[in-house]
PDB file of C-alpha atoms in Angstrom:
ATOM      1  CA  MET P   1      24.812 -12.836  -0.790  1.00 50.00           C
ATOM      2  CA  SER P   2      25.025 -13.722  -4.199  1.00 58.00           C
ATOM      3  CA  ASN P   3      26.722 -12.013  -7.426  1.00 74.00           C
ATOM      4  CA  PHE P   4      28.207  -9.149  -4.724  1.00 83.00           C
ATOM      5  CA  GLN P   5      29.852  -6.477  -6.674  1.00 90.00           C
ATOM      6  CA  LEU P   6      32.699  -4.825  -5.223  1.00 93.00           C
ATOM      7  CA  ASP P   7      35.301  -2.690  -6.860  1.00 95.00           C
ATOM      8  CA  GLY P   8      36.706   0.443  -7.887  1.00 95.00           C
ATOM      9  CA  ALA P   9      33.536   1.802  -9.295  1.00 95.00           C
ATOM     10  CA  THR P  10      31.346   0.970  -6.683  1.00 96.00           C
ATOM     11  CA  ARG P  11      29.183   3.916  -5.706  1.00 96.00           C
ATOM     12  CA  VAL P  12      28.981   4.316  -1.674  1.00 97.00           C
ATOM     13  CA  VAL P  13      26.439   5.046   1.060  1.00 97.00           C
ATOM     14  CA  ALA P  14      27.391   5.545   4.393  1.00 98.00           C
ATOM     15  CA  ILE P  15      25.289   4.893   7.382  1.00 97.00           C
ATOM     16  CA  ILE P  16      26.182   6.968  10.500  1.00 98.00           C
ATOM     17  CA  GLY P  17      25.582   6.577  14.274  1.00 96.00           C
ATOM     18  CA  ASP P  18      26.774   6.459  17.479  1.00 96.00           C
ATOM     19  CA  PRO P  19      26.817   3.500  18.622  1.00 93.00           C
ATOM     20  CA  ILE P  20      26.560   1.665  15.256  1.00 95.00           C
ATOM     21  CA  ALA P  21      27.387  -1.854  15.648  1.00 92.00           C
ATOM     22  CA  GLN P  22      23.515  -2.342  16.332  1.00 86.00           C
ATOM     23  CA  VAL P  23      22.463  -1.480  12.750  1.00 88.00           C
ATOM     24  CA  LYS P  24      20.718  -3.775  10.321  1.00 81.00           C
ATOM     25  CA  SER P  25      20.578  -1.551   7.074  1.00 84.00           C
ATOM     26  CA  PRO P  26      23.969  -2.326   5.504  1.00 93.00           C
ATOM     27  CA  ALA P  27      23.205  -5.473   4.106  1.00 91.00           C
ATOM     28  CA  GLY P  28      19.690  -5.090   3.351  1.00 90.00           C
ATOM     29  CA  VAL P  29      19.648  -1.766   1.658  1.00 93.00           C
ATOM     30  CA  THR P  30      23.109  -3.033  -0.307  1.00 95.00           C
ATOM     31  CA  GLN P  31      21.442  -6.243  -1.343  1.00 93.00           C
ATOM     32  CA  THR P  32      18.272  -4.407  -2.457  1.00 92.00           C
ATOM     33  CA  LEU P  33      20.505  -1.877  -4.717  1.00 93.00           C
ATOM     34  CA  GLN P  34      22.420  -4.489  -6.161  1.00 94.00           C
ATOM     35  CA  ALA P  35      19.226  -6.568  -7.128  1.00 92.00           C
ATOM     36  CA  GLN P  36      18.263  -3.557  -8.695  1.00 91.00           C
ATOM     37  CA  GLY P  37      21.480  -3.777 -10.799  1.00 91.00           C
ATOM     38  CA  ARG P  38      23.201  -0.611  -8.977  1.00 94.00           C
ATOM     39  CA  ASN P  39      27.032  -0.931  -8.206  1.00 95.00           C
ATOM     40  CA  ALA P  40      26.221   0.337  -4.636  1.00 96.00           C
ATOM     41  CA  ILE P  41      27.502  -0.896  -1.160  1.00 97.00           C
ATOM     42  CA  VAL P  42      26.246   0.794   2.414  1.00 97.00           C
ATOM     43  CA  MET P  43      29.248   1.080   4.492  1.00 97.00           C
ATOM     44  CA  PRO P  44      28.456   1.782   8.469  1.00 97.00           C
ATOM     45  CA  VAL P  45      30.298   4.500   9.901  1.00 98.00           C
ATOM     46  CA  HIS P  46      30.723   5.265  13.701  1.00 98.00           C
ATOM     47  CA  VAL P  47      30.353   9.033  14.149  1.00 98.00           C
ATOM     48  CA  ALA P  48      30.011  10.786  17.451  1.00 98.00           C
ATOM     49  CA  THR P  49      28.222  13.859  17.962  1.00 97.00           C
ATOM     50  CA  ALA P  50      31.063  16.042  18.295  1.00 98.00           C
ATOM     51  CA  ASP P  51      32.320  14.889  15.340  1.00 98.00           C
ATOM     52  CA  LEU P  52      29.332  14.892  13.020  1.00 98.00           C
ATOM     53  CA  ASP P  53      30.434  18.075  11.277  1.00 98.00           C
ATOM     54  CA  ALA P  54      33.932  17.080  10.801  1.00 98.00           C
ATOM     55  CA  PHE P  55      32.509  13.912   9.028  1.00 98.00           C
ATOM     56  CA  MET P  56      29.914  16.023   6.681  1.00 98.00           C
ATOM     57  CA  GLN P  57      32.682  18.080   5.672  1.00 97.00           C
ATOM     58  CA  GLY P  58      34.967  15.808   4.505  1.00 96.00           C
ATOM     59  CA  ALA P  59      31.522  13.615   3.245  1.00 96.00           C
ATOM     60  CA  ALA P  60      31.426  16.762   0.886  1.00 94.00           C
ATOM     61  CA  CYS P  61      34.797  15.886  -0.519  1.00 94.00           C
ATOM     62  CA  MET P  62      34.165  11.926  -1.211  1.00 96.00           C
ATOM     63  CA  ARG P  63      33.009  12.067  -4.843  1.00 94.00           C
ATOM     64  CA  ASN P  64      31.987   8.361  -4.901  1.00 95.00           C
ATOM     65  CA  LEU P  65      29.742   8.729  -1.682  1.00 97.00           C
ATOM     66  CA  ASP P  66      26.107   9.229  -3.109  1.00 96.00           C
ATOM     67  CA  GLY P  67      24.121   9.409   0.180  1.00 97.00           C
ATOM     68  CA  VAL P  68      23.848   8.863   4.006  1.00 98.00           C
ATOM     69  CA  ILE P  69      21.747   7.129   6.006  1.00 97.00           C
ATOM     70  CA  VAL P  70      21.339   8.365   9.575  1.00 97.00           C
ATOM     71  CA  THR P  71      20.404   6.480  12.843  1.00 94.00           C
ATOM     72  CA  VAL P  72      20.568   7.479  16.297  1.00 90.00           C
ATOM     73  CA  PRO P  73      21.489  10.146  17.630  1.00 94.00           C
ATOM     74  CA  HIS P  74      22.399  12.251  14.466  1.00 96.00           C
ATOM     75  CA  LYS P  75      18.682  12.513  13.012  1.00 95.00           C
ATOM     76  CA  LEU P  76      18.005  16.160  14.158  1.00 94.00           C
ATOM     77  CA  ASP P  77      21.380  17.331  13.863  1.00 97.00           C
ATOM     78  CA  ALA P  78      21.720  16.261  10.097  1.00 97.00           C
ATOM     79  CA  TYR P  79      18.994  18.096   8.852  1.00 97.00           C
ATOM     80  CA  ARG P  80      21.175  21.160   9.201  1.00 97.00           C
ATOM     81  CA  PHE P  81      23.394  19.659   6.392  1.00 98.00           C
ATOM     82  CA  CYS P  82      20.588  19.627   3.914  1.00 98.00           C
ATOM     83  CA  ALA P  83      20.531  22.564   1.418  1.00 97.00           C
ATOM     84  CA  THR P  84      17.070  20.971   0.150  1.00 98.00           C
ATOM     85  CA  ALA P  85      14.511  18.604   1.766  1.00 98.00           C
ATOM     86  CA  THR P  86      11.014  17.317   1.794  1.00 97.00           C
ATOM     87  CA  GLU P  87       8.320  19.254   3.409  1.00 96.00           C
ATOM     88  CA  ARG P  88       8.120  16.388   5.933  1.00 96.00           C
ATOM     89  CA  ALA P  89      11.554  16.862   6.811  1.00 97.00           C
ATOM     90  CA  HIS P  90      11.390  20.397   7.238  1.00 96.00           C
ATOM     91  CA  PHE P  91       8.107  20.061   9.327  1.00 95.00           C
ATOM     92  CA  LEU P  92      10.286  17.343  11.566  1.00 94.00           C
ATOM     93  CA  GLY P  93      13.370  19.098  11.483  1.00 95.00           C
ATOM     94  CA  GLY P  94      14.990  15.588  11.016  1.00 95.00           C
ATOM     95  CA  VAL P  95      16.027  13.373   8.243  1.00 97.00           C
ATOM     96  CA  ASN P  96      17.120   9.772   8.424  1.00 96.00           C
ATOM     97  CA  ILE P  97      18.638   9.889   4.697  1.00 97.00           C
ATOM     98  CA  LEU P  98      20.446  12.309   2.469  1.00 98.00           C
ATOM     99  CA  ARG P  99      21.400  11.925  -1.282  1.00 97.00           C
ATOM    100  CA  ARG P 100      23.357  14.184  -3.581  1.00 95.00           C
ATOM    101  CA  ASN P 101      21.542  17.131  -5.625  1.00 94.00           C
ATOM    102  CA  ALA P 102      23.095  17.487  -8.872  1.00 92.00           C
ATOM    103  CA  ASP P 103      25.368  20.472  -7.571  1.00 94.00           C
ATOM    104  CA  GLY P 104      26.719  17.958  -4.866  1.00 93.00           C
ATOM    105  CA  SER P 105      24.605  19.380  -1.892  1.00 96.00           C
ATOM    106  CA  TRP P 106      22.386  17.206   0.181  1.00 97.00           C
ATOM    107  CA  HIS P 107      18.844  16.591  -0.124  1.00 97.00           C
ATOM    108  CA  GLY P 108      17.258  14.865   2.745  1.00 98.00           C
ATOM    109  CA  ASP P 109      13.968  13.034   3.966  1.00 97.00           C
ATOM    110  CA  HIS P 110      12.661  11.064   6.834  1.00 97.00           C
ATOM    111  CA  PHE P 111      11.181   7.529   6.349  1.00 96.00           C
ATOM    112  CA  ASP P 112      11.063   5.950  10.042  1.00 95.00           C
ATOM    113  CA  GLY P 113       7.276   7.169  10.593  1.00 97.00           C
ATOM    114  CA  GLU P 114       6.224   6.195   7.247  1.00 96.00           C
ATOM    115  CA  GLY P 115       8.147   2.722   7.456  1.00 95.00           C
ATOM    116  CA  TYR P 116       6.839   2.189  10.786  1.00 96.00           C
ATOM    117  CA  VAL P 117       2.992   2.328  10.278  1.00 97.00           C
ATOM    118  CA  HIS P 118       3.493  -0.113   7.319  1.00 96.00           C
ATOM    119  CA  ALA P 119       5.041  -2.190   9.374  1.00 96.00           C
ATOM    120  CA  LEU P 120       2.048  -2.127  11.869  1.00 97.00           C
ATOM    121  CA  ARG P 121      -0.405  -2.887   9.401  1.00 97.00           C
ATOM    122  CA  ARG P 122       1.771  -5.953   8.236  1.00 96.00           C
ATOM    123  CA  ASN P 123       1.983  -7.020  11.752  1.00 96.00           C
ATOM    124  CA  GLY P 124      -1.950  -6.894  11.836  1.00 97.00           C
ATOM    125  CA  CYS P 125      -2.215  -3.293  13.917  1.00 98.00           C
ATOM    126  CA  GLU P 126      -4.382  -0.941  12.373  1.00 98.00           C
ATOM    127  CA  PRO P 127      -3.350   2.694  13.948  1.00 98.00           C
ATOM    128  CA  ARG P 128      -6.854   4.286  12.716  1.00 98.00           C
ATOM    129  CA  GLY P 129      -8.634   5.021  15.996  1.00 98.00           C
ATOM    130  CA  ARG P 130      -6.530   3.672  18.424  1.00 98.00           C
ATOM    131  CA  ARG P 131      -5.400   5.339  21.615  1.00 98.00           C
ATOM    132  CA  ALA P 132      -1.413   5.497  21.299  1.00 98.00           C
ATOM    133  CA  LEU P 133       1.437   6.244  23.633  1.00 98.00           C
ATOM    134  CA  LEU P 134       4.686   6.941  22.401  1.00 98.00           C
ATOM    135  CA  ALA P 135       7.865   7.369  24.016  1.00 98.00           C
ATOM    136  CA  GLY P 136      10.482   9.398  22.497  1.00 97.00           C
ATOM    137  CA  ALA P 137      10.411  12.889  20.953  1.00 96.00           C
ATOM    138  CA  GLY P 138      13.819  12.606  19.168  1.00 94.00           C
ATOM    139  CA  GLY P 139      14.450  12.018  15.313  1.00 93.00           C
ATOM    140  CA  ALA P 140      12.527   8.703  15.030  1.00 94.00           C
ATOM    141  CA  GLY P 141       9.983   9.450  17.915  1.00 96.00           C
ATOM    142  CA  SER P 142       8.768  12.618  15.924  1.00 96.00           C
ATOM    143  CA  ALA P 143       8.469  10.860  12.684  1.00 96.00           C
ATOM    144  CA  ILE P 144       6.522   8.133  14.112  1.00 98.00           C
ATOM    145  CA  ALA P 145       4.461  10.434  16.080  1.00 98.00           C
ATOM    146  CA  LEU P 146       3.539  12.489  12.775  1.00 98.00           C
ATOM    147  CA  ALA P 147       2.889   9.083  10.724  1.00 98.00           C
ATOM    148  CA  LEU P 148       0.375   7.665  13.633  1.00 98.00           C
ATOM    149  CA  LEU P 149      -1.396  10.849  13.696  1.00 98.00           C
ATOM    150  CA  GLU P 150      -1.891  10.889   9.876  1.00 98.00           C
ATOM    151  CA  ALA P 151      -2.481   7.198   9.937  1.00 98.00           C
ATOM    152  CA  GLY P 152      -5.789   8.340  11.897  1.00 98.00           C
ATOM    153  CA  VAL P 153      -4.866   7.520  15.725  1.00 98.00           C
ATOM    154  CA  GLN P 154      -8.108   8.475  17.834  1.00 98.00           C
ATOM    155  CA  SER P 155      -5.243  10.118  20.070  1.00 98.00           C
ATOM    156  CA  LEU P 156      -1.579  10.417  21.119  1.00 98.00           C
ATOM    157  CA  ALA P 157       0.190  10.686  24.356  1.00 98.00           C
ATOM    158  CA  LEU P 158       3.847  11.766  24.127  1.00 98.00           C
ATOM    159  CA  HIS P 159       6.347  10.447  27.057  1.00 98.00           C
ATOM    160  CA  GLU P 160       9.258  12.259  26.839  1.00 97.00           C
ATOM    161  CA  PRO P 161      11.590  13.284  29.737  1.00 94.00           C
ATOM    162  CA  ASP P 162      13.173  16.316  28.082  1.00 95.00           C
ATOM    163  CA  ALA P 163      10.009  18.540  28.592  1.00 96.00           C
ATOM    164  CA  ALA P 164      11.396  21.154  26.149  1.00 96.00           C
ATOM    165  CA  ARG P 165      11.859  18.718  23.628  1.00 94.00           C
ATOM    166  CA  ARG P 166       8.104  17.309  23.954  1.00 97.00           C
ATOM    167  CA  GLU P 167       6.537  20.596  24.265  1.00 96.00           C
ATOM    168  CA  SER P 168       8.245  21.819  21.148  1.00 96.00           C
ATOM    169  CA  LEU P 169       7.157  18.637  19.190  1.00 96.00           C
ATOM    170  CA  MET P 170       3.435  18.718  20.954  1.00 97.00           C
ATOM    171  CA  ALA P 171       3.203  22.381  19.647  1.00 96.00           C
ATOM    172  CA  ARG P 172       4.140  21.431  16.003  1.00 95.00           C
ATOM    173  CA  LEU P 173       1.907  18.596  15.749  1.00 97.00           C
ATOM    174  CA  SER P 174      -0.836  20.178  17.444  1.00 96.00           C
ATOM    175  CA  GLN P 175      -0.959  22.863  14.332  1.00 94.00           C
ATOM    176  CA  ARG P 176      -1.852  20.318  12.036  1.00 95.00           C
ATOM    177  CA  HIS P 177      -3.565  17.633  14.558  1.00 96.00           C
ATOM    178  CA  ALA P 178      -5.217  19.915  17.183  1.00 96.00           C
ATOM    179  CA  GLY P 179      -6.890  18.410  20.417  1.00 96.00           C
ATOM    180  CA  ARG P 180      -5.278  14.992  19.326  1.00 97.00           C
ATOM    181  CA  VAL P 181      -2.044  15.624  21.251  1.00 98.00           C
ATOM    182  CA  VAL P 182      -1.268  15.240  25.016  1.00 97.00           C
ATOM    183  CA  ALA P 183       1.570  14.627  27.228  1.00 97.00           C
ATOM    184  CA  GLY P 184       1.999  11.287  28.381  1.00 98.00           C
ATOM    185  CA  SER P 185       3.862   9.320  30.899  1.00 98.00           C
ATOM    186  CA  ALA P 186       5.551   5.923  31.531  1.00 98.00           C
ATOM    187  CA  ASP P 187       1.561   4.332  32.392  1.00 98.00           C
ATOM    188  CA  PRO P 188       0.212   2.641  29.469  1.00 98.00           C
ATOM    189  CA  ARG P 189      -2.999   2.249  31.044  1.00 98.00           C
ATOM    190  CA  GLY P 190      -5.969   2.865  28.734  1.00 97.00           C
ATOM    191  CA  PHE P 191      -3.902   2.677  25.483  1.00 98.00           C
ATOM    192  CA  ASP P 192      -4.203   0.164  23.031  1.00 96.00           C
ATOM    193  CA  LEU P 193      -1.052   0.907  21.104  1.00 98.00           C
ATOM    194  CA  VAL P 194       2.175   1.473  22.916  1.00 98.00           C
ATOM    195  CA  ILE P 195       5.467   2.420  21.228  1.00 98.00           C
ATOM    196  CA  ASN P 196       9.171   2.904  22.181  1.00 98.00           C
ATOM    197  CA  ALA P 197      10.912   5.017  20.198  1.00 97.00           C
ATOM    198  CA  THR P 198      13.921   5.520  22.395  1.00 96.00           C
ATOM    199  CA  PRO P 199      17.140   4.014  22.743  1.00 93.00           C
ATOM    200  CA  VAL P 200      16.025   2.795  26.277  1.00 95.00           C
ATOM    201  CA  GLY P 201      16.574  -1.249  26.079  1.00 95.00           C
ATOM    202  CA  MET P 202      19.685  -1.232  24.115  1.00 92.00           C
ATOM    203  CA  SER P 203      21.892  -1.673  27.195  1.00 92.00           C
ATOM    204  CA  PRO P 204      21.239  -4.823  29.417  1.00 92.00           C
ATOM    205  CA  THR P 205      21.136  -2.375  32.510  1.00 95.00           C
ATOM    206  CA  ASP P 206      18.532   0.071  30.763  1.00 95.00           C
ATOM    207  CA  PRO P 207      15.168  -0.263  32.677  1.00 95.00           C
ATOM    208  CA  VAL P 208      11.894  -0.894  30.886  1.00 96.00           C
ATOM    209  CA  PRO P 209      10.578   2.552  29.234  1.00 97.00           C
ATOM    210  CA  PHE P 210       6.810   1.770  30.338  1.00 98.00           C
ATOM    211  CA  ASP P 211       5.370  -0.029  33.777  1.00 97.00           C
ATOM    212  CA  VAL P 212       4.513  -3.054  31.839  1.00 97.00           C
ATOM    213  CA  SER P 213       1.908  -3.812  34.786  1.00 96.00           C
ATOM    214  CA  GLY P 214      -0.391  -1.423  33.048  1.00 97.00           C
ATOM    215  CA  LEU P 215      -0.370  -3.313  29.719  1.00 97.00           C
ATOM    216  CA  GLU P 216      -3.548  -5.076  28.765  1.00 97.00           C
ATOM    217  CA  ARG P 217      -3.472  -8.352  26.333  1.00 97.00           C
ATOM    218  CA  SER P 218      -5.348  -6.396  23.981  1.00 97.00           C
ATOM    219  CA  THR P 219      -2.582  -3.672  23.612  1.00 98.00           C
ATOM    220  CA  PHE P 220      -0.074  -3.842  20.748  1.00 98.00           C
ATOM    221  CA  VAL P 221       3.295  -3.047  21.727  1.00 98.00           C
ATOM    222  CA  GLY P 222       6.285  -1.935  19.542  1.00 98.00           C
ATOM    223  CA  ASP P 223       9.705  -1.212  19.808  1.00 97.00           C
ATOM    224  CA  VAL P 224      12.255   0.448  17.298  1.00 95.00           C
ATOM    225  CA  ILE P 225      15.495  -0.944  18.884  1.00 93.00           C
ATOM    226  CA  THR P 226      17.130  -3.668  16.600  1.00 90.00           C
ATOM    227  CA  LYS P 227      19.781  -4.907  19.049  1.00 90.00           C
ATOM    228  CA  PRO P 228      18.659  -6.807  21.038  1.00 94.00           C
ATOM    229  CA  ALA P 229      16.280  -8.310  18.596  1.00 93.00           C
ATOM    230  CA  VAL P 230      13.634  -8.692  21.393  1.00 97.00           C
ATOM    231  CA  THR P 231      14.051  -6.090  24.110  1.00 97.00           C
ATOM    232  CA  PRO P 232      12.786  -6.501  27.749  1.00 97.00           C
ATOM    233  CA  LEU P 233       9.798  -4.339  26.610  1.00 98.00           C
ATOM    234  CA  ILE P 234       8.732  -6.922  24.015  1.00 98.00           C
ATOM    235  CA  GLU P 235       9.577 -10.102  25.742  1.00 97.00           C
ATOM    236  CA  ALA P 236       7.004  -8.618  28.823  1.00 97.00           C
ATOM    237  CA  ALA P 237       4.247  -7.767  26.435  1.00 98.00           C
ATOM    238  CA  ARG P 238       4.370 -11.209  24.574  1.00 98.00           C
ATOM    239  CA  GLY P 239       4.470 -12.754  28.149  1.00 97.00           C
ATOM    240  CA  LEU P 240       1.334 -11.000  28.275  1.00 97.00           C
ATOM    241  CA  GLY P 241      -0.191 -11.865  25.268  1.00 98.00           C
ATOM    242  CA  CYS P 242      -0.213  -8.796  23.739  1.00 98.00           C
ATOM    243  CA  GLY P 243       0.756  -8.245  19.840  1.00 98.00           C
ATOM    244  CA  THR P 244       4.224  -6.821  19.248  1.00 98.00           C
ATOM    245  CA  GLN P 245       6.317  -5.439  16.392  1.00 97.00           C
ATOM    246  CA  VAL P 246       9.984  -5.447  16.988  1.00 97.00           C
ATOM    247  CA  GLY P 247      12.533  -2.810  15.608  1.00 93.00           C
ATOM    248  CA  ALA P 248      13.648  -5.196  12.718  1.00 91.00           C
ATOM    249  CA  ASP P 249      10.144  -4.927  11.407  1.00 93.00           C
ATOM    250  CA  MET P 250      10.465  -1.059  10.894  1.00 90.00           C
ATOM    251  CA  PHE P 251      13.733  -1.673   9.076  1.00 86.00           C
ATOM    252  CA  ALA P 252      12.026  -3.759   6.683  1.00 85.00           C
ATOM    253  CA  GLY P 253       9.435  -1.119   6.253  1.00 84.00           C
ATOM    254  CA  VAL P 254      11.677   1.742   5.885  1.00 91.00           C
ATOM    255  CA  CYS P 255      14.453  -0.273   3.598  1.00 90.00           C
ATOM    256  CA  ALA P 256      12.310  -0.128   0.419  1.00 88.00           C
ATOM    257  CA  LEU P 257      11.528   3.586   1.262  1.00 93.00           C
ATOM    258  CA  MET P 258      15.178   4.473   1.546  1.00 94.00           C
ATOM    259  CA  VAL P 259      16.402   2.678  -1.479  1.00 94.00           C
ATOM    260  CA  GLU P 260      13.626   4.230  -3.727  1.00 94.00           C
ATOM    261  CA  PHE P 261      14.642   7.683  -2.449  1.00 96.00           C
ATOM    262  CA  LEU P 262      18.294   7.219  -3.061  1.00 94.00           C
ATOM    263  CA  LEU P 263      17.702   6.060  -6.628  1.00 93.00           C
ATOM    264  CA  ALA P 264      15.135   9.168  -7.582  1.00 88.00           C
ATOM    265  CA  ASP P 265      17.397  11.407  -9.630  1.00 66.00           C
ATOM    266  CA  GLY P 266      20.243  10.507  -7.918  1.00 56.00           C
ATOM    267  CA  PRO P 267      23.738   9.330  -9.345  1.00 56.00           C
ATOM    268  CA  LEU P 268      23.867   5.828  -8.027  1.00 66.00           C
ATOM    269  CA  LYS P 269      24.530   4.685 -11.730  1.00 53.00           C
ATOM    270  CA  GLY P 270      26.138   1.068 -11.078  1.00 48.00           C
TER     271      GLY P 270
END
């Protein structure tokens, strides 16, 4: 990273998760911020679920901490620390980024869905009119589900083993998109857009989240996982000749949105 700046005046943005070693955001967001003349850096912080409250209490006292990027598994829990949030974050009940309000409280938004749909289009997959199957109704899955429906998918099937979480998300989505949201399974037959928005695939011992024998060559297959860069799901889909999107593509779509959010009316002065 050329002309990298780090000194006592550097503003800090934390990225929190459990685990955290897989994230790609620190370098990319730091580079984008500094390219815009901001003396700021993104710092990875490993925070377990049980320690989230303690971390956020401490973060409130860090006067040079201007934002928090949120990844697995904190996207839903982090929402309750927001004094204010966008309408999208309120609807989803989750956030993937927070920035300081003028009074030091937190303002949140959620860009995973918008970033994912942008990336799909860059990879040659127009969601409009497609029959989509999505695994995961957590923080990322909820945001992607909403964005797919807003992008005009014909139908959306949600595959989520936690029945209560699945039904809750389906009920909220159906308020805006009645008749287009149904319960799904691991069987991708009949779908032409299949996306994994769960952590399944991060560990070498994980099963594949879908029955890949049901994939057709015409099916477009996506994943949100960034490490490994190519998950077994994506590898199998490519072996069948399917179009694919890896987790890093989603990050590229989200990065610019996060930087714009951090700099909008925020204290990152550089």
